[in-house]
CSV table of C-alpha atoms in Angstrom, one decimal:
chain,number,residue,atom,x,y,z
H,1,UNK,CA,103.7,47.4,-41.9
H,2,UNK,CA,107.3,46.3,-42.0
H,3,UNK,CA,109.9,47.2,-44.4
H,4,UNK,CA,110.3,45.5,-47.7
H,5,UNK,CA,113.5,43.6,-46.6
H,6,UNK,CA,111.9,42.5,-43.4
H,7,UNK,CA,108.8,41.2,-45.1
H,8,UNK,CA,111.0,39.5,-47.7
H,9,UNK,CA,113.1,37.8,-45.0
H,10,UNK,CA,109.9,36.7,-43.2
H,11,UNK,CA,108.4,35.4,-46.5
H,12,UNK,CA,111.6,33.2,-47.1
H,13,UNK,CA,111.5,31.8,-43.5
H,14,UNK,CA,107.9,30.8,-43.9
H,15,UNK,CA,108.7,28.9,-47.0
H,16,UNK,CA,110.3,26.2,-44.7
H,17,UNK,CA,107.0,26.2,-42.6
H,18,UNK,CA,105.0,25.6,-45.7
H,19,UNK,CA,107.2,22.6,-46.7
H,20,UNK,CA,106.8,21.1,-43.2
H,21,UNK,CA,103.0,21.7,-43.3
H,22,UNK,CA,102.7,20.2,-46.8
H,23,UNK,CA,104.6,17.0,-45.5
H,24,UNK,CA,102.4,16.8,-42.4
H,25,UNK,CA,99.5,17.1,-44.5
H,26,UNK,CA,100.4,14.3,-47.0
H,27,UNK,CA,101.5,11.9,-44.2
H,28,UNK,CA,98.1,12.7,-42.2
H,29,UNK,CA,96.0,12.2,-45.2
H,30,UNK,CA,97.5,8.8,-46.1
H,31,UNK,CA,97.2,7.6,-42.4
H,32,UNK,CA,93.5,8.8,-42.3
H,33,UNK,CA,92.8,6.8,-45.5
H,34,UNK,CA,94.3,3.8,-44.0
H,35,UNK,CA,92.6,4.1,-40.6
H,36,UNK,CA,89.2,4.9,-41.9
H,37,UNK,CA,89.2,2.2,-44.6
H,38,UNK,CA,86.9,0.2,-42.3
H,39,UNK,CA,84.2,2.7,-42.9
H,40,UNK,CA,84.2,2.1,-46.8
H,41,UNK,CA,80.8,0.4,-46.5
H,42,UNK,CA,79.4,3.7,-45.4
H,43,UNK,CA,78.7,4.0,-49.1
H,44,UNK,CA,78.4,7.7,-50.3
H,45,UNK,CA,79.2,8.9,-46.9
H,46,UNK,CA,82.6,7.2,-46.8
H,47,UNK,CA,83.2,8.5,-50.4
H,48,UNK,CA,83.0,12.0,-48.9
H,49,UNK,CA,85.5,11.1,-46.4
H,50,UNK,CA,87.7,9.5,-48.9
H,51,UNK,CA,87.4,12.7,-50.8
H,52,UNK,CA,88.2,14.9,-47.8
H,53,UNK,CA,91.3,12.9,-47.1
H,54,UNK,CA,92.4,12.9,-50.7
H,55,UNK,CA,91.9,16.6,-50.8
H,56,UNK,CA,94.1,16.9,-47.6
H,57,UNK,CA,96.9,15.0,-49.5
H,58,UNK,CA,96.6,17.3,-52.4
H,59,UNK,CA,96.6,20.5,-50.4
H,60,UNK,CA,99.8,19.1,-48.6
H,61,UNK,CA,101.4,18.4,-52.1
H,62,UNK,CA,100.7,22.0,-53.1
H,63,UNK,CA,102.0,23.3,-49.7
H,64,UNK,CA,105.2,21.2,-50.2
H,65,UNK,CA,105.6,22.6,-53.8
H,66,UNK,CA,105.2,26.1,-52.6
H,67,UNK,CA,107.8,25.7,-50.0
H,68,UNK,CA,110.2,24.2,-52.3
H,69,UNK,CA,109.6,27.1,-54.8
H,70,UNK,CA,110.1,29.7,-52.1
H,71,UNK,CA,113.3,28.0,-50.8
H,72,UNK,CA,114.8,27.8,-54.3
H,73,UNK,CA,113.9,31.4,-55.1
H,74,UNK,CA,115.8,32.7,-51.9
H,75,UNK,CA,118.8,30.4,-52.6
H,76,UNK,CA,119.1,31.1,-56.2
H,77,UNK,CA,117.9,34.8,-56.0
H,78,UNK,CA,115.3,34.2,-58.7
H,79,UNK,CA,112.7,36.9,-59.1
H,80,UNK,CA,110.5,34.8,-61.5
H,81,UNK,CA,110.4,31.8,-58.9
H,82,UNK,CA,109.5,34.1,-56.0
H,83,UNK,CA,106.8,35.7,-58.1
H,84,UNK,CA,105.3,32.2,-58.9
H,85,UNK,CA,105.5,31.5,-55.2
H,86,UNK,CA,103.6,34.6,-54.1
H,87,UNK,CA,100.8,33.9,-56.7
H,88,UNK,CA,100.5,30.2,-55.5
H,89,UNK,CA,100.1,31.5,-51.9
H,90,UNK,CA,97.2,33.8,-52.9
H,91,UNK,CA,95.6,30.9,-54.9
H,92,UNK,CA,96.0,28.5,-51.9
H,93,UNK,CA,94.5,31.0,-49.5
H,94,UNK,CA,91.5,31.4,-51.6
H,95,UNK,CA,91.0,27.6,-52.0
H,96,UNK,CA,91.4,26.9,-48.1
H,97,UNK,CA,89.1,30.0,-47.3
H,98,UNK,CA,86.3,28.5,-49.8
H,99,UNK,CA,87.0,25.1,-48.1
H,100,UNK,CA,86.3,26.3,-44.6
H,101,UNK,CA,83.0,28.0,-45.8
H,102,UNK,CA,81.9,24.5,-47.2
H,103,UNK,CA,82.6,22.7,-44.1
H,104,UNK,CA,80.9,25.2,-41.9
H,105,UNK,CA,77.8,24.8,-44.2
H,106,UNK,CA,78.0,21.2,-43.9
H,107,UNK,CA,78.0,21.3,-40.2
H,108,UNK,CA,74.9,23.6,-40.2
H,109,UNK,CA,73.2,21.2,-42.7
H,110,UNK,CA,74.1,18.3,-40.3
H,111,UNK,CA,72.2,19.8,-37.5
H,112,UNK,CA,69.0,19.5,-39.6
H,113,UNK,CA,69.5,15.7,-39.7
H,114,UNK,CA,69.9,15.8,-36.0
H,115,UNK,CA,66.8,17.7,-35.4
H,116,UNK,CA,64.8,15.1,-37.4
H,117,UNK,CA,64.4,12.7,-34.5
H,118,UNK,CA,61.6,10.7,-35.9
H,119,UNK,CA,63.5,10.2,-39.5
H,120,UNK,CA,60.5,11.7,-41.2
H,121,UNK,CA,61.8,15.1,-42.7
H,122,UNK,CA,65.1,14.4,-44.5
H,123,UNK,CA,65.0,12.0,-47.3
H,124,UNK,CA,68.2,10.1,-46.5
H,125,UNK,CA,67.1,9.6,-42.8
H,126,UNK,CA,63.8,8.2,-44.1
H,127,UNK,CA,65.4,5.9,-46.3
H,128,UNK,CA,67.8,4.4,-43.7
H,129,UNK,CA,65.0,4.1,-41.4
H,130,UNK,CA,62.8,2.2,-43.8
H,131,UNK,CA,65.6,0.0,-44.8
H,132,UNK,CA,66.4,-0.7,-41.1
H,133,UNK,CA,62.8,-1.5,-40.4
H,134,UNK,CA,62.2,-3.7,-43.5
H,135,UNK,CA,65.5,-5.6,-42.8
H,136,UNK,CA,64.4,-6.3,-39.2
H,137,UNK,CA,61.2,-7.8,-40.5
H,138,UNK,CA,62.9,-9.9,-43.1
H,139,UNK,CA,65.7,-11.4,-40.9
H,140,UNK,CA,64.6,-14.6,-39.2
H,141,UNK,CA,61.5,-14.7,-40.8
H,142,UNK,CA,60.0,-17.6,-42.9
H,143,UNK,CA,61.4,-15.9,-46.1
H,144,UNK,CA,64.8,-15.6,-44.4
H,145,UNK,CA,65.4,-18.1,-41.7
H,146,UNK,CA,68.3,-17.7,-39.6
H,147,UNK,CA,70.9,-19.7,-37.5
H,148,UNK,CA,70.8,-17.8,-34.2
H,149,UNK,CA,72.1,-18.9,-30.8
H,150,UNK,CA,69.3,-18.8,-28.4
H,151,UNK,CA,71.5,-17.9,-25.5
H,152,UNK,CA,72.0,-14.5,-27.0
H,153,UNK,CA,68.5,-13.4,-27.0
H,154,UNK,CA,65.6,-13.1,-24.7
H,155,UNK,CA,63.1,-15.7,-24.7
H,156,UNK,CA,60.3,-13.4,-26.2
H,157,UNK,CA,62.4,-12.3,-29.1
H,158,UNK,CA,63.9,-15.7,-29.7
H,159,UNK,CA,60.5,-17.4,-29.8
H,160,UNK,CA,59.4,-15.2,-32.8
H,161,UNK,CA,62.4,-16.3,-35.0
H,162,UNK,CA,62.3,-18.9,-37.9
H,163,UNK,CA,65.3,-21.2,-38.0
H,164,UNK,CA,67.1,-23.4,-40.3
H,165,UNK,CA,70.2,-25.6,-40.2
H,166,UNK,CA,71.7,-23.6,-43.1
H,167,UNK,CA,70.1,-20.4,-41.9
H,168,UNK,CA,71.8,-16.9,-42.3
H,169,UNK,CA,73.5,-15.0,-39.6
H,170,UNK,CA,72.9,-11.5,-41.2
H,171,UNK,CA,70.5,-9.9,-43.7
H,172,UNK,CA,72.7,-9.5,-46.8
H,173,UNK,CA,73.2,-13.4,-46.6
H,174,UNK,CA,69.6,-14.0,-47.6
H,175,UNK,CA,69.2,-15.1,-51.1
H,176,UNK,CA,67.8,-12.2,-53.3
H,177,UNK,CA,67.2,-10.0,-50.2
H,178,UNK,CA,66.9,-6.9,-52.4
H,179,UNK,CA,64.0,-8.5,-53.9
H,180,UNK,CA,62.4,-9.9,-50.8
H,181,UNK,CA,62.8,-6.7,-48.7
H,182,UNK,CA,59.7,-4.5,-49.0
H,183,UNK,CA,60.7,-0.8,-48.9
H,184,UNK,CA,59.0,2.3,-50.4
H,185,UNK,CA,61.9,4.8,-50.8
H,186,UNK,CA,61.1,8.4,-50.9
H,187,UNK,CA,62.2,8.5,-54.5
H,188,UNK,CA,61.9,6.1,-57.4
H,189,UNK,CA,65.6,5.2,-58.0
H,190,UNK,CA,66.6,3.8,-61.3
H,191,UNK,CA,69.4,1.8,-59.6
H,192,UNK,CA,67.3,0.6,-56.8
H,193,UNK,CA,69.2,-2.4,-56.1
H,194,UNK,CA,72.6,-0.6,-55.9
H,195,UNK,CA,71.1,2.2,-53.7
H,196,UNK,CA,69.6,-0.5,-51.3
H,197,UNK,CA,72.9,-2.3,-51.1
H,198,UNK,CA,74.6,0.9,-50.1
H,199,UNK,CA,72.2,1.5,-47.4
H,200,UNK,CA,72.5,-2.0,-46.0
H,201,UNK,CA,76.3,-1.8,-46.1
H,202,UNK,CA,76.1,1.5,-44.4
H,203,UNK,CA,73.8,0.1,-41.6
H,204,UNK,CA,76.1,-2.8,-41.2
H,205,UNK,CA,79.2,-0.8,-40.7
H,206,UNK,CA,77.4,1.5,-38.2
H,207,UNK,CA,76.4,-1.7,-36.2
H,208,UNK,CA,79.9,-3.0,-36.3
H,209,UNK,CA,81.6,0.3,-35.7
H,210,UNK,CA,79.4,1.7,-32.9
H,211,UNK,CA,77.8,-1.4,-31.3
H,212,UNK,CA,74.4,0.0,-32.0
H,213,UNK,CA,71.2,-1.3,-33.3
H,214,UNK,CA,68.0,0.4,-34.8
H,215,UNK,CA,67.7,3.6,-36.7
H,216,UNK,CA,65.6,6.4,-35.2
H,217,UNK,CA,64.8,3.7,-32.5
H,218,UNK,CA,66.7,1.0,-30.5
H,219,UNK,CA,66.6,-2.8,-31.1
H,220,UNK,CA,67.9,-5.7,-28.8
H,221,UNK,CA,69.8,-7.6,-31.5
H,222,UNK,CA,71.8,-6.9,-34.5
H,223,UNK,CA,70.2,-7.1,-38.0
H,224,UNK,CA,72.9,-6.2,-40.5
H,225,UNK,CA,76.1,-7.6,-38.7
H,226,UNK,CA,76.3,-11.2,-37.4
H,227,UNK,CA,73.3,-11.7,-35.2
H,228,UNK,CA,75.4,-14.1,-32.9
H,229,UNK,CA,77.8,-11.3,-32.0
H,230,UNK,CA,76.0,-10.5,-28.8
H,231,UNK,CA,73.8,-7.8,-27.7
H,232,UNK,CA,74.0,-4.1,-28.6
H,233,UNK,CA,74.9,-1.4,-26.2
H,234,UNK,CA,71.8,-0.4,-24.4
H,235,UNK,CA,70.1,2.8,-25.8
H,236,UNK,CA,72.5,3.1,-28.7
H,237,UNK,CA,70.7,4.4,-31.7
H,238,UNK,CA,72.7,3.9,-34.9
H,239,UNK,CA,71.3,7.3,-36.3
H,240,UNK,CA,72.7,9.2,-33.3
H,241,UNK,CA,76.0,7.4,-33.4
H,242,UNK,CA,76.5,7.8,-37.1
H,243,UNK,CA,75.7,11.6,-37.0
H,244,UNK,CA,77.8,12.2,-34.0
H,245,UNK,CA,80.7,10.7,-35.8
H,246,UNK,CA,80.4,12.8,-38.9
H,247,UNK,CA,79.9,15.8,-36.7
H,248,UNK,CA,83.0,15.0,-34.6
H,249,UNK,CA,85.2,14.7,-37.8
H,250,UNK,CA,83.7,17.8,-39.5
H,251,UNK,CA,84.5,19.9,-36.2
H,252,UNK,CA,88.1,18.6,-36.2
H,253,UNK,CA,88.3,19.5,-40.0
H,254,UNK,CA,86.9,23.0,-39.3
H,255,UNK,CA,89.4,23.7,-36.4
H,256,UNK,CA,92.4,22.4,-38.5
H,257,UNK,CA,91.3,24.6,-41.5
H,258,UNK,CA,90.6,27.5,-39.4
H,259,UNK,CA,94.3,27.3,-38.1
H,260,UNK,CA,95.4,27.1,-41.8
H,261,UNK,CA,93.4,30.1,-42.7
H,262,UNK,CA,94.8,32.1,-39.9
H,263,UNK,CA,98.2,31.1,-41.1
H,264,UNK,CA,97.7,31.6,-44.7
H,265,UNK,CA,96.4,35.1,-44.0
H,266,UNK,CA,99.8,35.9,-42.4
H,267,UNK,CA,101.5,34.4,-45.4
H,268,UNK,CA,99.4,36.1,-48.0
H,269,UNK,CA,99.8,39.5,-46.3
H,270,UNK,CA,103.6,39.1,-46.4
H,271,UNK,CA,103.5,38.0,-50.0
H,272,UNK,CA,101.2,41.0,-51.1
H,273,UNK,CA,103.4,43.4,-49.3
H,274,UNK,CA,106.6,42.2,-51.1
H,275,UNK,CA,104.8,42.0,-54.6
H,276,UNK,CA,103.3,45.6,-54.3
H,277,UNK,CA,106.2,47.2,-52.6
H,278,UNK,CA,107.5,50.3,-54.4
H,279,UNK,CA,111.0,49.3,-53.3
H,280,UNK,CA,110.6,46.0,-55.2
H,281,UNK,CA,109.5,47.9,-58.4
H,282,UNK,CA,112.6,50.3,-58.0
H,283,UNK,CA,115.0,47.5,-57.6
H,284,UNK,CA,113.4,45.8,-60.6
H,285,UNK,CA,112.6,42.7,-58.6
H,286,UNK,CA,112.9,41.0,-55.2
H,287,UNK,CA,116.6,40.3,-55.7
H,288,UNK,CA,119.2,42.3,-57.4
H,289,UNK,CA,121.6,40.5,-59.6
H,290,UNK,CA,125.1,39.9,-57.9
H,291,UNK,CA,127.1,41.8,-60.6
H,292,UNK,CA,124.8,44.6,-61.1
H,293,UNK,CA,125.6,48.2,-59.8
H,294,UNK,CA,123.0,50.6,-60.0
H,295,UNK,CA,123.8,54.0,-61.5
H,296,UNK,CA,121.7,57.0,-60.9
H,297,UNK,CA,120.2,58.4,-64.0
H,298,UNK,CA,122.2,61.7,-63.9
H,299,UNK,CA,125.5,59.9,-63.5
H,300,UNK,CA,124.7,57.3,-66.2
H,301,UNK,CA,124.1,60.3,-68.6
H,302,UNK,CA,127.4,61.7,-67.5
H,303,UNK,CA,129.1,58.3,-68.3
H,304,UNK,CA,127.9,58.1,-71.8
H,305,UNK,CA,128.4,61.8,-72.6
H,306,UNK,CA,130.9,62.4,-75.4
H,307,UNK,CA,133.9,64.3,-74.2
H,308,UNK,CA,136.4,65.9,-76.4
H,309,UNK,CA,140.2,65.8,-75.6
H,310,UNK,CA,141.9,69.1,-75.0
H,311,UNK,CA,141.8,71.1,-78.5
H,312,UNK,CA,145.2,72.0,-80.1
H,313,UNK,CA,144.7,75.6,-79.2
H,314,UNK,CA,145.1,74.7,-75.5
H,315,UNK,CA,147.8,72.1,-75.7
H,316,UNK,CA,150.6,74.8,-75.7
H,317,UNK,CA,149.5,76.3,-72.5
H,318,UNK,CA,149.9,73.0,-70.5
H,319,UNK,CA,153.0,72.3,-68.4
H,320,UNK,CA,156.0,70.1,-69.2
H,321,UNK,CA,155.3,66.3,-69.8
H,322,UNK,CA,156.5,63.8,-67.2
H,323,UNK,CA,156.8,60.6,-69.1
H,324,UNK,CA,157.8,58.4,-66.1
H,325,UNK,CA,154.2,57.5,-65.6
H,326,UNK,CA,153.8,56.2,-69.1
H,327,UNK,CA,157.1,54.2,-68.7
H,328,UNK,CA,155.8,52.6,-65.7
H,329,UNK,CA,152.6,51.6,-67.6
H,330,UNK,CA,154.7,50.0,-70.2
H,331,UNK,CA,156.7,48.0,-67.7
H,332,UNK,CA,153.7,46.7,-66.0
H,333,UNK,CA,151.9,45.9,-69.3
H,334,UNK,CA,148.8,48.0,-68.2
H,335,UNK,CA,148.5,50.0,-71.4
H,336,UNK,CA,144.8,50.3,-72.3
H,337,UNK,CA,144.1,49.3,-76.0
H,338,UNK,CA,141.1,50.2,-78.1
H,339,UNK,CA,138.0,48.1,-77.2
H,340,UNK,CA,139.8,45.9,-74.7
H,341,UNK,CA,138.0,45.1,-71.6
H,342,UNK,CA,139.3,45.5,-68.2
H,343,UNK,CA,137.5,43.1,-65.7
H,344,UNK,CA,136.9,43.2,-62.0
H,345,UNK,CA,134.2,41.5,-59.8
H,346,UNK,CA,131.8,44.4,-60.0
H,347,UNK,CA,132.0,45.6,-63.8
H,348,UNK,CA,133.7,45.3,-67.2
H,349,UNK,CA,135.0,48.4,-68.7
H,350,UNK,CA,135.5,49.2,-72.4
H,351,UNK,CA,138.0,52.0,-73.3
H,352,UNK,CA,137.6,53.5,-76.7
H,353,UNK,CA,141.2,54.7,-77.3
H,354,UNK,CA,144.8,53.8,-76.4
H,355,UNK,CA,146.4,55.5,-73.2
H,356,UNK,CA,148.5,58.3,-74.5
H,357,UNK,CA,152.3,58.3,-73.8
H,358,UNK,CA,152.3,61.9,-72.8
H,359,UNK,CA,149.5,62.1,-70.0
H,360,UNK,CA,151.0,63.4,-66.6
H,361,UNK,CA,149.8,61.7,-63.4
H,362,UNK,CA,148.4,64.5,-61.2
H,363,UNK,CA,146.6,63.3,-58.0
H,364,UNK,CA,145.0,60.2,-56.7
H,365,UNK,CA,141.4,60.2,-56.7
H,366,UNK,CA,139.7,57.2,-55.0
H,367,UNK,CA,137.7,55.3,-57.5
H,368,UNK,CA,133.9,54.6,-56.4
H,369,UNK,CA,132.0,52.4,-58.8
H,370,UNK,CA,128.9,54.0,-60.2
H,371,UNK,CA,129.9,57.5,-59.4
H,372,UNK,CA,130.5,59.7,-62.4
H,373,UNK,CA,134.0,61.5,-62.5
H,374,UNK,CA,134.3,65.3,-62.2
H,375,UNK,CA,134.8,67.8,-64.8
H,376,UNK,CA,137.0,70.9,-64.7
H,377,UNK,CA,135.6,74.2,-65.1
H,378,UNK,CA,136.2,74.4,-69.0
H,379,UNK,CA,134.7,70.9,-69.4
H,380,UNK,CA,138.3,69.6,-70.4
H,381,UNK,CA,138.8,65.9,-69.3
H,382,UNK,CA,142.1,64.6,-68.0
H,383,UNK,CA,142.8,60.9,-68.0
H,384,UNK,CA,144.4,59.7,-64.8
H,385,UNK,CA,145.3,56.3,-63.4
H,386,UNK,CA,143.5,55.0,-60.4
H,387,UNK,CA,144.6,51.8,-58.7
H,388,UNK,CA,141.5,49.7,-57.8
H,389,UNK,CA,142.2,46.9,-55.3
H,390,UNK,CA,139.8,44.0,-56.2
H,391,UNK,CA,140.7,40.8,-54.7
H,392,UNK,CA,144.1,39.8,-56.0
H,393,UNK,CA,144.9,42.4,-58.7
H,394,UNK,CA,144.7,46.2,-59.2
H,395,UNK,CA,143.4,47.5,-62.3
H,396,UNK,CA,143.9,51.0,-63.6
H,397,UNK,CA,140.9,53.0,-64.4
H,398,UNK,CA,140.5,56.3,-66.5
H,399,UNK,CA,138.7,59.1,-64.9
H,400,UNK,CA,138.4,63.0,-65.2
H,401,UNK,CA,139.9,65.5,-62.7
H,402,UNK,CA,139.3,69.2,-62.4
H,403,UNK,CA,143.1,69.8,-62.9
H,404,UNK,CA,144.1,70.2,-66.7
H,405,UNK,CA,147.6,69.7,-67.6
H,406,UNK,CA,148.5,68.3,-71.0
H,407,UNK,CA,151.5,69.4,-73.1
H,408,UNK,CA,152.5,68.6,-76.6
H,409,UNK,CA,149.7,65.9,-77.0
H,410,UNK,CA,150.8,63.5,-79.7
H,411,UNK,CA,148.1,60.8,-80.6
H,412,UNK,CA,146.4,59.9,-83.8
H,413,UNK,CA,143.2,59.6,-82.0
H,414,UNK,CA,141.7,63.0,-81.9
H,415,UNK,CA,138.1,61.7,-82.1
H,416,UNK,CA,135.7,61.8,-79.2
H,417,UNK,CA,136.2,59.2,-76.4
H,418,UNK,CA,133.3,57.8,-74.3
H,419,UNK,CA,133.9,56.8,-70.5
H,420,UNK,CA,132.9,53.4,-69.7
H,421,UNK,CA,129.3,52.8,-68.5
H,422,UNK,CA,129.2,50.7,-65.3
């Protein structure tokens, strides 16, 4: 298991992969919808395909949105946006996993249709076979004469046809064919005519797409497509061709979805590892604010602690004053005023009292943001100038040292002073 920062960097990089995956899914779904529009006459079977392609487009859109959220989060350092991204990854992982289960179940169910070689077990297979056999009996009969080219048929077949000058060339051109056709479906459908038309359209599309004829059998001429289009491919059963077509597409979908599941497992693992990381909780989020400096609890307590200036009883024991330091401050306009902020790139400091004119500079102490200044043994603070280089300017700061030295302090402000909290 990698560190928090490593997992976060990997999560950020995968956001770009999510965006690309989403765009590929959207484009692929649109192309497949256009290419397979020829199968729209498959009826409800085509509706399943159409729903699958539409679902692919929606998943692609979801992937793209997640990718954009992740990219925005890392560029803007937005903790809330990154949290939404990680939650979206988990939801998408669950959805894709469930889709894979449904596809596998469909593939198993499809094998049952293939095993029904005589079309006598599954209701859909029975209805398709009944429709095909009834259509074959109706076409080129006395109730539905046809206009067939005798060259396209064997003599024994052609001799059984009924012809007319204005005869039909395919079954659905017969007047009121839904009433003339004699079919006993496995169920008593209320919308019988619509159901029959869907089956006829499916069989016509199968003959046109696969050059087959017959259902659970073979036939020497076309029934549902133009009868003069020629001879069907020998030995091609429309049932086998139809099921093989569906099976091939389901296998492709399962392979693609399985790859997505493996990919999403990696993405989800990284998202969960960053969400549940103790380091994220300690930092208060995935990203720290740029102007934020963390201070340990003990130092924070020291920085807000009330500290008294040296009592009057101790003032006479301090050495002689050196006023040069204060004069330098006056010359440089660096005197600290009450409640006036001093700014740098890292913090804003508020000083509660003016800088006294009788403080003597003792020694240089390097200022480190976030580190509490030391105290002398008696707990008596001494204010000292520290020059902090921050880009273009130096800002004097107030800090304690362990060397006390004030003499003849004269200031109207004898109240407590609080050090600034960074």
